[in-house]
Amino acid sequence: MTTRTRRTKAFSAPPFTWAEVEARSVAMGELEWLRAMRQQAWATYESLPMPTTNDEPWRRTDYRHIRWESAGQLTDGSGASVEAIPAENRAPLIGDVQGGLIAWVDGTLVHYEVDPSLTAQGVVFQDLRQAALEHPELVQKHLFTHAVLPDEGKFAALNAAAWTYGLFVYVPKNVHVELPLHSIFYNTQLGASVGHVLIVLDRGASATVLQEFLSPDGDDHASYIGATELLVGQAANLKYVGLQNWGHHTFEFSHQRGRVERDGQLDWVVGTMGGKLTKAFLEIYLDGPGAWSRMSGMYFADGTQMIDHDTLQVHNAPNTTSDLLFKGALTQEARSVWQGMIRVVKDAQNSDGFQANRNLMVRPTARADSIPGLEIEADDVRCTHAATVGQLDEEPVFYLESRGIPRQEAERLIVNGYFWDVLERIPFQDVQNRLLADVDYKFLVGWQPD
């Protein structure tokens, strides 16, 4: 008797090499401390296994279909100018004027401007590589030391070892940046884009930062391996907006974490509209008494998109507050996963934590998994969570159709209304409008099969 065993495709790693990473570091003239940090992170990367569906955070997200031969080669820059970025993305989004605009195309810095008055106050808003040369004491103190750590996972270690471009923002003590700072990562090439965002607000400082992650659709797989570190000092206030609209060929693997000290505030907006597959770890640590955070997430998946958000709210100190709401809509064959956890340590008494995830299936062929969780060690807290997954109600659709509105337009109106309670948490009207425009675009254009 002959038996056959089906060969299962492995969870393979991208074909990066240390020689390639080191050569880029040397060519850029990086300082010795940064090259040593990369080498240590590479050793960590090699020691860690690739995540698989046997690992709980990845159990519902299978990325074995990624074609690393297309998505795993480090991008070298295409020679494109800032004009490659659509004009509507380069224009101010939060208000009519911005304090600075910085943009990369395929990992190459193509545009940089900043209000001179900010520089005069000691504000640093520049390319992370350049900042490591010009402000080594600031970058070395904060890069991969307090927020995202290389040993947290294979992709975190890879970013620490191989990042090729990134944003650095530093706002000194008691400096208030009134105009928003705008950063764009735009990719036109296939291959692997490895970017980093590091934002540091010193004691009593305040700023608003808009970060966009964008690419047009491509004809084969691409990847973005990213990390975002948001460090909010004592009594500082950061408003951070991260809008992702990759092309439908891009796989994103990212670790994003904010840390908030005593009486600090972090208001974080997450918009996820693009990508073929997105696996994003989004975490906030409240490290000092009186620290406050809010995270408002919105996503709309169509076609065969897969969006997986893994959120964590950690209360490390008493009298801290975290408030999280993620809302998603899915259509066609799209799928989403949200896994959320509120963790309160023993000494974090009088903490207040809330998390909710709500999902609307525009088509019954879509699927959403929503898994909230609580880990409470303190005995004087208020922590609640909620999760819902529901189908589109046909009654309002019928009502609108009976008044001459086509079904697709009726569905669009209902979905827009469904998102309203998360949109009204976003403190910027123009960001609300951009997210709604992204939703409208998907209804207008429709899904193009792979």
Tab-separated table of C-alpha atoms in Angstrom:
chain	number	residue	atom	x	y	z
A	1	MET	CA	0.000	0.000	0.000
A	2	THR	CA	1.312	3.421	-0.971
A	3	THR	CA	0.482	6.545	1.017
A	4	ARG	CA	1.042	10.121	-0.004
A	5	THR	CA	1.811	12.976	2.334
A	6	ARG	CA	0.881	16.505	1.334
A	7	ARG	CA	3.876	18.803	1.586
A	8	THR	CA	3.013	21.890	3.596
A	9	LYS	CA	4.572	25.163	2.508
A	10	ALA	CA	6.897	26.492	5.186
A	11	PHE	CA	6.835	29.879	6.871
A	12	SER	CA	9.954	31.113	5.152
A	13	ALA	CA	12.059	34.193	5.919
A	14	PRO	CA	12.919	36.933	3.436
A	15	PRO	CA	16.288	36.415	1.720
A	16	PHE	CA	18.158	39.184	3.552
A	17	THR	CA	21.836	38.708	4.414
A	18	TRP	CA	24.006	40.418	7.016
A	19	ALA	CA	26.578	41.217	4.326
A	20	GLU	CA	23.971	43.227	2.446
A	21	VAL	CA	22.809	45.069	5.569
A	22	GLU	CA	26.381	45.822	6.684
A	23	ALA	CA	27.391	47.080	3.250
A	24	ARG	CA	24.543	49.581	3.258
A	25	SER	CA	25.497	50.771	6.731
A	26	VAL	CA	29.112	51.314	5.699
A	27	ALA	CA	28.095	53.071	2.479
A	28	MET	CA	25.946	55.508	4.451
A	29	GLY	CA	28.821	56.337	6.794
A	30	GLU	CA	26.903	55.317	9.906
A	31	LEU	CA	28.555	55.761	13.283
A	32	GLU	CA	30.006	52.777	15.081
A	33	TRP	CA	27.292	52.618	17.760
A	34	LEU	CA	24.580	52.274	15.110
A	35	ARG	CA	26.475	49.613	13.184
A	36	ALA	CA	26.968	47.694	16.438
A	37	MET	CA	23.268	48.005	17.214
A	38	ARG	CA	22.417	46.615	13.793
A	39	GLN	CA	24.795	43.692	14.236
A	40	GLN	CA	23.350	42.816	17.625
A	41	ALA	CA	19.819	43.031	16.221
A	42	TRP	CA	20.843	40.773	13.339
A	43	ALA	CA	22.115	38.177	15.792
A	44	THR	CA	18.739	38.380	17.541
A	45	TYR	CA	16.965	38.041	14.185
A	46	GLU	CA	18.898	34.907	13.308
A	47	SER	CA	18.172	33.374	16.721
A	48	LEU	CA	14.393	33.808	16.461
A	49	PRO	CA	12.072	31.534	14.494
A	50	MET	CA	9.670	32.829	11.890
A	51	PRO	CA	6.192	33.192	13.409
A	52	THR	CA	3.728	30.488	12.402
A	53	THR	CA	0.053	29.749	12.879
A	54	ASN	CA	1.048	27.682	15.913
A	55	ASP	CA	1.849	30.965	17.682
A	56	GLU	CA	-1.253	32.480	19.285
A	57	PRO	CA	-0.780	36.029	17.924
A	58	TRP	CA	-0.468	34.591	14.409
A	59	ARG	CA	-2.935	31.711	14.664
A	60	ARG	CA	-5.486	33.291	12.316
A	61	THR	CA	-3.023	34.952	9.935
A	62	ASP	CA	-1.276	32.740	7.421
A	63	TYR	CA	1.230	34.596	5.256
A	64	ARG	CA	2.823	31.586	3.583
A	65	HIS	CA	1.531	32.715	0.188
A	66	ILE	CA	3.904	35.694	0.128
A	67	ARG	CA	6.373	35.478	-2.734
A	68	TRP	CA	9.612	36.509	-1.057
A	69	GLU	CA	11.450	36.274	-4.380
A	70	SER	CA	9.505	39.428	-5.272
A	71	ALA	CA	8.822	40.906	-1.828
A	72	GLY	CA	12.081	40.095	-0.050
A	73	GLN	CA	14.784	42.075	-1.856
A	74	LEU	CA	15.734	45.363	-0.190
A	75	THR	CA	14.626	48.288	-2.341
A	76	ASP	CA	17.451	50.414	-3.770
A	77	GLY	CA	15.564	53.533	-4.756
A	78	SER	CA	13.932	54.147	-8.102
A	79	GLY	CA	15.188	57.626	-8.906
A	80	ALA	CA	11.640	58.948	-8.708
A	81	SER	CA	11.047	62.478	-7.444
A	82	VAL	CA	8.520	63.814	-4.979
A	83	GLU	CA	6.190	64.299	-7.945
A	84	ALA	CA	5.600	60.539	-7.898
A	85	ILE	CA	3.523	61.074	-4.750
A	86	PRO	CA	-0.056	62.132	-5.572
A	87	ALA	CA	-0.577	65.848	-5.044
A	88	GLU	CA	-3.474	65.307	-2.650
A	89	ASN	CA	-1.169	63.388	-0.320
A	90	ARG	CA	1.528	66.068	-0.386
A	91	ALA	CA	-0.931	68.822	0.445
A	92	PRO	CA	-1.638	69.755	4.089
A	93	LEU	CA	-4.231	67.413	5.554
A	94	ILE	CA	-4.597	68.794	9.063
A	95	GLY	CA	-5.455	72.457	8.512
A	96	ASP	CA	-4.239	74.668	5.652
A	97	VAL	CA	-0.602	75.027	6.752
A	98	GLN	CA	1.907	72.504	8.050
A	99	GLY	CA	5.029	72.979	10.110
A	100	GLY	CA	7.032	70.594	7.991
A	101	LEU	CA	6.817	68.047	5.194
A	102	ILE	CA	9.254	65.189	4.667
A	103	ALA	CA	8.832	62.430	2.090
A	104	TRP	CA	10.574	59.296	0.875
A	105	VAL	CA	9.972	57.442	-2.383
A	106	ASP	CA	11.209	53.842	-2.407
A	107	GLY	CA	13.291	54.546	0.680
A	108	THR	CA	15.036	57.618	-0.777
A	109	LEU	CA	14.511	61.053	0.750
A	110	VAL	CA	12.954	63.220	-1.983
A	111	HIS	CA	11.562	66.205	-0.111
A	112	TYR	CA	12.310	68.042	3.112
A	113	GLU	CA	11.028	71.317	4.482
A	114	VAL	CA	10.487	72.577	8.015
A	115	ASP	CA	9.445	75.882	9.538
A	116	PRO	CA	12.713	77.632	10.542
A	117	SER	CA	11.102	78.842	13.763
A	118	LEU	CA	10.782	75.222	14.909
A	119	THR	CA	14.450	74.525	14.253
A	120	ALA	CA	15.314	77.658	16.228
A	121	GLN	CA	13.419	76.225	19.197
A	122	GLY	CA	15.409	72.993	19.062
A	123	VAL	CA	12.781	70.881	17.298
A	124	VAL	CA	14.292	68.097	15.202
A	125	PHE	CA	12.232	66.919	12.231
A	126	GLN	CA	14.364	64.996	9.752
A	127	ASP	CA	15.492	61.777	8.161
A	128	LEU	CA	16.404	59.223	10.819
A	129	ARG	CA	19.733	58.373	9.174
A	130	GLN	CA	20.732	62.034	9.127
A	131	ALA	CA	19.562	62.508	12.699
A	132	ALA	CA	21.756	59.598	13.811
A	133	LEU	CA	24.737	61.510	12.398
A	134	GLU	CA	23.793	65.002	13.573
A	135	HIS	CA	22.087	64.159	16.891
A	136	PRO	CA	23.619	60.820	17.916
A	137	GLU	CA	22.980	61.364	21.625
A	138	LEU	CA	19.226	61.750	21.055
A	139	VAL	CA	18.843	58.880	18.608
A	140	GLN	CA	21.027	56.408	20.488
A	141	LYS	CA	19.147	57.100	23.730
A	142	HIS	CA	15.733	56.335	22.250
A	143	LEU	CA	16.097	54.063	19.192
A	144	PHE	CA	15.008	50.514	20.091
A	145	THR	CA	15.588	51.130	23.795
A	146	HIS	CA	12.215	52.068	25.328
A	147	ALA	CA	9.411	51.207	22.924
A	148	VAL	CA	9.912	48.512	20.261
A	149	LEU	CA	12.618	46.035	21.273
A	150	PRO	CA	14.407	43.787	18.769
A	151	ASP	CA	13.794	40.593	20.748
A	152	GLU	CA	10.007	40.930	20.567
A	153	GLY	CA	9.748	39.033	17.311
A	154	LYS	CA	11.354	38.096	14.030
A	155	PHE	CA	10.101	41.153	12.170
A	156	ALA	CA	10.936	43.563	15.017
A	157	ALA	CA	14.506	42.259	15.003
A	158	LEU	CA	14.677	42.513	11.217
A	159	ASN	CA	13.570	46.134	11.314
A	160	ALA	CA	16.160	46.945	13.986
A	161	ALA	CA	18.907	45.366	11.919
A	162	ALA	CA	17.944	46.429	8.407
A	163	TRP	CA	15.911	49.655	8.429
A	164	THR	CA	17.007	51.795	5.501
A	165	TYR	CA	15.035	55.012	6.051
A	166	GLY	CA	12.829	56.633	8.631
A	167	LEU	CA	11.417	59.670	10.396
A	168	PHE	CA	12.868	61.239	13.535
A	169	VAL	CA	10.991	63.868	15.535
A	170	TYR	CA	12.226	65.405	18.764
A	171	VAL	CA	10.416	68.194	20.593
A	172	PRO	CA	12.351	69.737	23.506
A	173	LYS	CA	11.057	70.426	26.990
A	174	ASN	CA	8.021	72.749	27.120
A	175	VAL	CA	8.080	73.464	23.365
A	176	HIS	CA	4.675	73.449	21.676
A	177	VAL	CA	4.593	72.717	17.949
A	178	GLU	CA	1.381	74.391	16.854
A	179	LEU	CA	1.433	73.375	13.168
A	180	PRO	CA	1.266	69.676	12.218
A	181	LEU	CA	4.319	67.799	10.982
A	182	HIS	CA	3.678	65.638	7.906
A	183	SER	CA	5.672	62.585	6.814
A	184	ILE	CA	5.114	60.285	3.819
A	185	PHE	CA	6.525	56.842	3.058
A	186	TYR	CA	5.681	56.151	-0.614
A	187	ASN	CA	6.727	53.004	-2.454
A	188	THR	CA	6.541	52.347	-6.195
A	189	GLN	CA	8.872	49.353	-6.372
A	190	LEU	CA	8.459	45.708	-5.568
A	191	GLY	CA	10.759	44.262	-2.931
A	192	ALA	CA	11.090	44.965	0.789
A	193	SER	CA	10.744	48.435	2.248
A	194	VAL	CA	12.092	48.655	5.810
A	195	GLY	CA	11.071	51.929	7.436
A	196	HIS	CA	11.082	53.331	10.937
A	197	VAL	CA	9.268	56.109	12.804
A	198	LEU	CA	10.748	57.493	16.045
A	199	ILE	CA	8.957	60.385	17.771
A	200	VAL	CA	10.159	61.745	21.105
A	201	LEU	CA	8.401	64.458	23.112
A	202	ASP	CA	10.298	65.779	26.107
A	203	ARG	CA	8.643	66.930	29.319
A	204	GLY	CA	5.764	69.353	28.790
A	205	ALA	CA	6.097	69.354	24.979
A	206	SER	CA	3.276	68.981	22.468
A	207	ALA	CA	3.012	68.144	18.768
A	208	THR	CA	0.777	66.699	16.062
A	209	VAL	CA	2.351	64.275	13.573
A	210	LEU	CA	0.714	62.825	10.467
A	211	GLN	CA	2.403	59.748	9.002
A	212	GLU	CA	1.197	58.302	5.683
A	213	PHE	CA	2.134	54.873	4.293
A	214	LEU	CA	1.260	54.661	0.596
A	215	SER	CA	1.833	52.814	-2.654
A	216	PRO	CA	0.021	52.210	-5.926
A	217	ASP	CA	-1.005	48.670	-6.850
A	218	GLY	CA	1.792	46.508	-8.256
A	219	ASP	CA	1.983	43.438	-10.473
A	220	ASP	CA	3.731	41.193	-7.923
A	221	HIS	CA	4.247	41.040	-4.168
A	222	ALA	CA	5.970	43.736	-2.107
A	223	SER	CA	6.487	44.058	1.636
A	224	TYR	CA	6.758	46.735	4.276
A	225	ILE	CA	8.599	45.696	7.434
A	226	GLY	CA	8.088	48.584	9.813
A	227	ALA	CA	8.392	49.847	13.351
A	228	THR	CA	6.940	52.916	15.049
A	229	GLU	CA	8.103	54.239	18.424
A	230	LEU	CA	6.162	57.021	20.169
A	231	LEU	CA	7.749	58.302	23.387
A	232	VAL	CA	5.637	60.814	25.313
A	233	GLY	CA	7.389	62.483	28.242
A	234	GLN	CA	5.957	63.752	31.507
A	235	ALA	CA	2.996	66.096	30.927
A	236	ALA	CA	3.649	66.001	27.158
A	237	ASN	CA	0.883	65.714	24.576
A	238	LEU	CA	1.214	63.866	21.261
A	239	LYS	CA	-1.465	63.556	18.612
A	240	TYR	CA	-0.332	60.916	16.116
A	241	VAL	CA	-2.218	59.985	12.949
A	242	GLY	CA	-1.039	56.923	11.020
A	243	LEU	CA	-2.825	56.374	7.696
A	244	GLN	CA	-1.988	53.226	5.717
A	245	ASN	CA	-3.124	52.771	2.123
A	246	TRP	CA	-0.680	50.359	0.515
A	247	GLY	CA	-1.443	48.845	-2.853
A	248	HIS	CA	-3.254	45.523	-2.877
A	249	HIS	CA	0.040	43.689	-3.528
A	250	THR	CA	1.794	44.740	-0.311
A	251	PHE	CA	2.292	42.668	2.844
A	252	GLU	CA	2.844	44.719	6.006
A	253	PHE	CA	4.515	43.357	9.134
A	254	SER	CA	4.855	46.089	11.761
A	255	HIS	CA	5.427	46.670	15.458
A	256	GLN	CA	4.104	49.990	16.768
A	257	ARG	CA	4.264	51.088	20.392
A	258	GLY	CA	3.693	54.218	22.414
A	259	ARG	CA	4.931	54.851	25.955
A	260	VAL	CA	3.415	57.604	28.068
A	261	GLU	CA	4.959	59.002	31.234
A	262	ARG	CA	3.294	60.748	34.196
A	263	ASP	CA	0.400	63.027	33.163
A	264	GLY	CA	1.284	62.593	29.490
A	265	GLN	CA	-1.307	62.179	26.747
A	266	LEU	CA	-1.233	60.151	23.534
A	267	ASP	CA	-4.119	60.454	21.069
A	268	TRP	CA	-3.445	57.874	18.341
A	269	VAL	CA	-5.466	57.502	15.124
A	270	VAL	CA	-5.085	54.343	13.031
A	271	GLY	CA	-6.478	54.141	9.504
A	272	THR	CA	-5.934	50.883	7.612
A	273	MET	CA	-7.350	50.786	4.103
A	274	GLY	CA	-4.746	49.126	1.888
A	275	GLY	CA	-2.433	46.177	1.617
A	276	LYS	CA	-2.868	42.558	0.626
A	277	LEU	CA	-2.103	41.382	4.157
A	278	THR	CA	-1.489	43.546	7.215
A	279	LYS	CA	-0.203	42.236	10.539
A	280	ALA	CA	0.241	45.149	12.922
A	281	PHE	CA	1.006	45.062	16.626
A	282	LEU	CA	-0.310	48.313	18.151
A	283	GLU	CA	0.518	48.861	21.805
A	284	ILE	CA	0.326	51.605	24.412
A	285	TYR	CA	2.124	51.483	27.761
A	286	LEU	CA	0.999	53.931	30.446
A	287	ASP	CA	4.098	54.199	32.605
A	288	GLY	CA	3.361	57.085	34.996
A	289	PRO	CA	0.471	58.144	37.239
A	290	GLY	CA	-2.108	60.213	35.382
A	291	ALA	CA	-1.042	59.008	31.936
A	292	TRP	CA	-3.863	59.021	29.364
A	293	SER	CA	-4.275	57.406	25.955
A	294	ARG	CA	-6.864	57.047	23.252
A	295	MET	CA	-6.582	54.873	20.167
A	296	SER	CA	-9.177	55.176	17.415
A	297	GLY	CA	-8.921	52.682	14.563
A	298	MET	CA	-10.861	52.408	11.314
A	299	TYR	CA	-10.451	49.846	8.542
A	300	PHE	CA	-12.328	48.776	5.417
A	301	ALA	CA	-11.224	45.628	3.617
A	302	ASP	CA	-12.360	44.467	0.203
A	303	GLY	CA	-11.418	41.780	-2.291
A	304	THR	CA	-9.179	39.217	-0.622
A	305	GLN	CA	-7.549	41.653	1.798
A	306	MET	CA	-6.480	40.386	5.210
A	307	ILE	CA	-6.153	42.901	8.053
A	308	ASP	CA	-4.934	41.754	11.470
A	309	HIS	CA	-4.633	44.276	14.305
A	310	ASP	CA	-3.177	43.049	17.596
A	311	THR	CA	-3.692	45.749	20.243
A	312	LEU	CA	-2.381	45.988	23.796
A	313	GLN	CA	-3.090	48.558	26.520
A	314	VAL	CA	-0.780	48.229	29.523
A	315	HIS	CA	-1.423	50.115	32.758
A	316	ASN	CA	1.887	50.207	34.604
A	317	ALA	CA	0.955	52.975	37.056
A	318	PRO	CA	-2.068	54.073	39.114
A	319	ASN	CA	-4.699	56.552	37.944
A	320	THR	CA	-4.114	55.849	34.274
A	321	THR	CA	-6.692	55.807	31.472
A	322	SER	CA	-6.797	53.959	28.166
A	323	ASP	CA	-9.646	54.143	25.654
A	324	LEU	CA	-9.628	52.062	22.465
A	325	LEU	CA	-12.232	51.750	19.719
A	326	PHE	CA	-11.603	49.919	16.434
A	327	LYS	CA	-14.344	49.666	13.815
A	328	GLY	CA	-14.131	47.772	10.560
A	329	ALA	CA	-16.243	46.961	7.534
A	330	LEU	CA	-15.550	44.106	5.150
A	331	THR	CA	-16.883	43.136	1.753
A	332	GLN	CA	-16.346	40.507	-0.938
A	333	GLU	CA	-13.918	37.851	0.377
A	334	ALA	CA	-12.020	40.063	2.805
A	335	ARG	CA	-11.086	38.985	6.297
A	336	SER	CA	-10.082	40.781	9.481
A	337	VAL	CA	-8.723	39.774	12.852
A	338	TRP	CA	-8.644	41.944	15.941
A	339	GLN	CA	-7.043	40.651	19.132
A	340	GLY	CA	-7.109	43.090	22.023
A	341	MET	CA	-5.798	42.965	25.563
A	342	ILE	CA	-5.964	45.322	28.527
A	343	ARG	CA	-3.299	44.507	31.098
A	344	VAL	CA	-3.265	46.137	34.553
A	345	VAL	CA	-0.322	45.426	36.843
A	346	LYS	CA	-0.738	44.960	40.592
A	347	ASP	CA	0.260	48.496	41.602
A	348	ALA	CA	-1.846	50.262	38.952
A	349	GLN	CA	-4.819	50.947	41.185
A	350	ASN	CA	-7.623	53.281	40.076
A	351	SER	CA	-6.931	52.505	36.426
A	352	ASP	CA	-9.663	52.925	33.833
A	353	GLY	CA	-9.424	50.833	30.672
A	354	PHE	CA	-11.860	50.383	27.808
A	355	GLN	CA	-11.615	48.513	24.524
A	356	ALA	CA	-14.164	47.750	21.820
A	357	ASN	CA	-14.041	46.251	18.359
A	358	ARG	CA	-17.031	46.264	16.023
A	359	ASN	CA	-17.263	44.734	12.553
A	360	LEU	CA	-19.814	45.030	9.750
A	361	MET	CA	-19.993	42.389	7.026
A	362	VAL	CA	-21.216	44.093	3.852
A	363	ARG	CA	-21.189	40.671	2.152
A	364	PRO	CA	-21.761	37.319	3.863
A	365	THR	CA	-18.620	35.985	2.165
A	366	ALA	CA	-16.455	38.268	4.321
A	367	ARG	CA	-15.272	37.185	7.762
A	368	ALA	CA	-14.143	38.899	10.953
A	369	ASP	CA	-12.676	37.454	14.143
A	370	SER	CA	-12.790	39.651	17.241
A	371	ILE	CA	-11.076	38.522	20.452
A	372	PRO	CA	-10.991	40.907	23.433
A	373	GLY	CA	-9.173	40.143	26.662
A	374	LEU	CA	-8.411	41.399	30.150
A	375	GLU	CA	-5.494	40.631	32.483
A	376	ILE	CA	-6.157	42.374	35.780
A	377	GLU	CA	-3.807	42.086	38.764
A	378	ALA	CA	-5.023	45.173	40.664
A	379	ASP	CA	-8.250	45.084	42.685
A	380	ASP	CA	-9.477	48.694	42.349
A	381	VAL	CA	-9.952	49.277	38.621
A	382	ARG	CA	-12.633	49.771	36.021
A	383	CYS	CA	-11.947	47.822	32.846
A	384	THR	CA	-14.499	46.833	30.210
A	385	HIS	CA	-14.425	45.369	26.730
A	386	ALA	CA	-16.834	44.655	23.900
A	387	ALA	CA	-16.696	42.907	20.536
A	388	THR	CA	-19.341	42.497	17.813
A	389	VAL	CA	-19.525	40.995	14.335
A	390	GLY	CA	-22.707	41.527	12.333
A	391	GLN	CA	-24.134	41.384	8.826
A	392	LEU	CA	-25.441	44.359	6.888
A	393	ASP	CA	-29.093	44.943	7.798
A	394	GLU	CA	-31.226	44.567	4.679
A	395	GLU	CA	-34.091	46.722	5.978
A	396	PRO	CA	-32.360	50.130	5.567
A	397	VAL	CA	-30.955	48.957	2.223
A	398	PHE	CA	-34.493	48.159	1.034
A	399	TYR	CA	-35.736	51.516	2.353
A	400	LEU	CA	-33.130	53.445	0.370
A	401	GLU	CA	-33.647	51.362	-2.775
A	402	SER	CA	-37.400	51.998	-2.590
A	403	ARG	CA	-36.589	55.693	-2.895
A	404	GLY	CA	-34.588	55.239	-6.059
A	405	ILE	CA	-31.091	54.915	-4.605
A	406	PRO	CA	-29.036	52.117	-6.253
A	407	ARG	CA	-27.975	49.310	-3.943
A	408	GLN	CA	-24.248	50.093	-4.109
A	409	GLU	CA	-24.893	53.723	-3.158
A	410	ALA	CA	-27.243	52.600	-0.381
A	411	GLU	CA	-24.550	50.338	1.036
A	412	ARG	CA	-21.998	53.159	0.857
A	413	LEU	CA	-24.276	55.524	2.788
A	414	ILE	CA	-24.949	52.897	5.449
A	415	VAL	CA	-21.247	52.076	5.852
A	416	ASN	CA	-20.365	55.768	6.143
A	417	GLY	CA	-22.951	56.164	8.878
A	418	TYR	CA	-21.717	53.042	10.628
A	419	PHE	CA	-18.244	54.575	10.947
A	420	TRP	CA	-19.475	57.828	12.441
A	421	ASP	CA	-18.857	57.100	16.127
A	422	VAL	CA	-15.195	56.278	15.516
A	423	LEU	CA	-14.775	59.205	13.142
A	424	GLU	CA	-16.069	61.711	15.679
A	425	ARG	CA	-13.291	60.641	18.083
A	426	ILE	CA	-10.711	61.864	15.543
A	427	PRO	CA	-9.859	65.487	16.402
A	428	PHE	CA	-9.234	66.510	12.784
A	429	GLN	CA	-12.083	67.030	10.311
A	430	ASP	CA	-9.815	66.647	7.276
A	431	VAL	CA	-8.593	63.253	8.504
A	432	GLN	CA	-12.206	62.164	8.911
A	433	ASN	CA	-12.874	63.274	5.333
A	434	ARG	CA	-9.821	61.416	3.999
A	435	LEU	CA	-10.904	58.150	5.630
A	436	LEU	CA	-14.440	58.508	4.267
A	437	ALA	CA	-13.013	59.270	0.817
A	438	ASP	CA	-10.999	56.037	0.991
A	439	VAL	CA	-14.199	54.141	1.777
A	440	ASP	CA	-16.055	55.861	-1.059
A	441	TYR	CA	-13.243	55.046	-3.483
A	442	LYS	CA	-13.541	51.342	-2.760
A	443	PHE	CA	-17.265	51.446	-3.481
A	444	LEU	CA	-16.678	53.484	-6.645
A	445	VAL	CA	-13.857	51.432	-8.143
A	446	GLY	CA	-14.772	48.014	-6.807
A	447	TRP	CA	-12.539	45.041	-6.280
A	448	GLN	CA	-10.161	43.889	-9.011
A	449	PRO	CA	-9.299	40.183	-8.506
A	450	ASP	CA	-5.633	39.219	-8.089
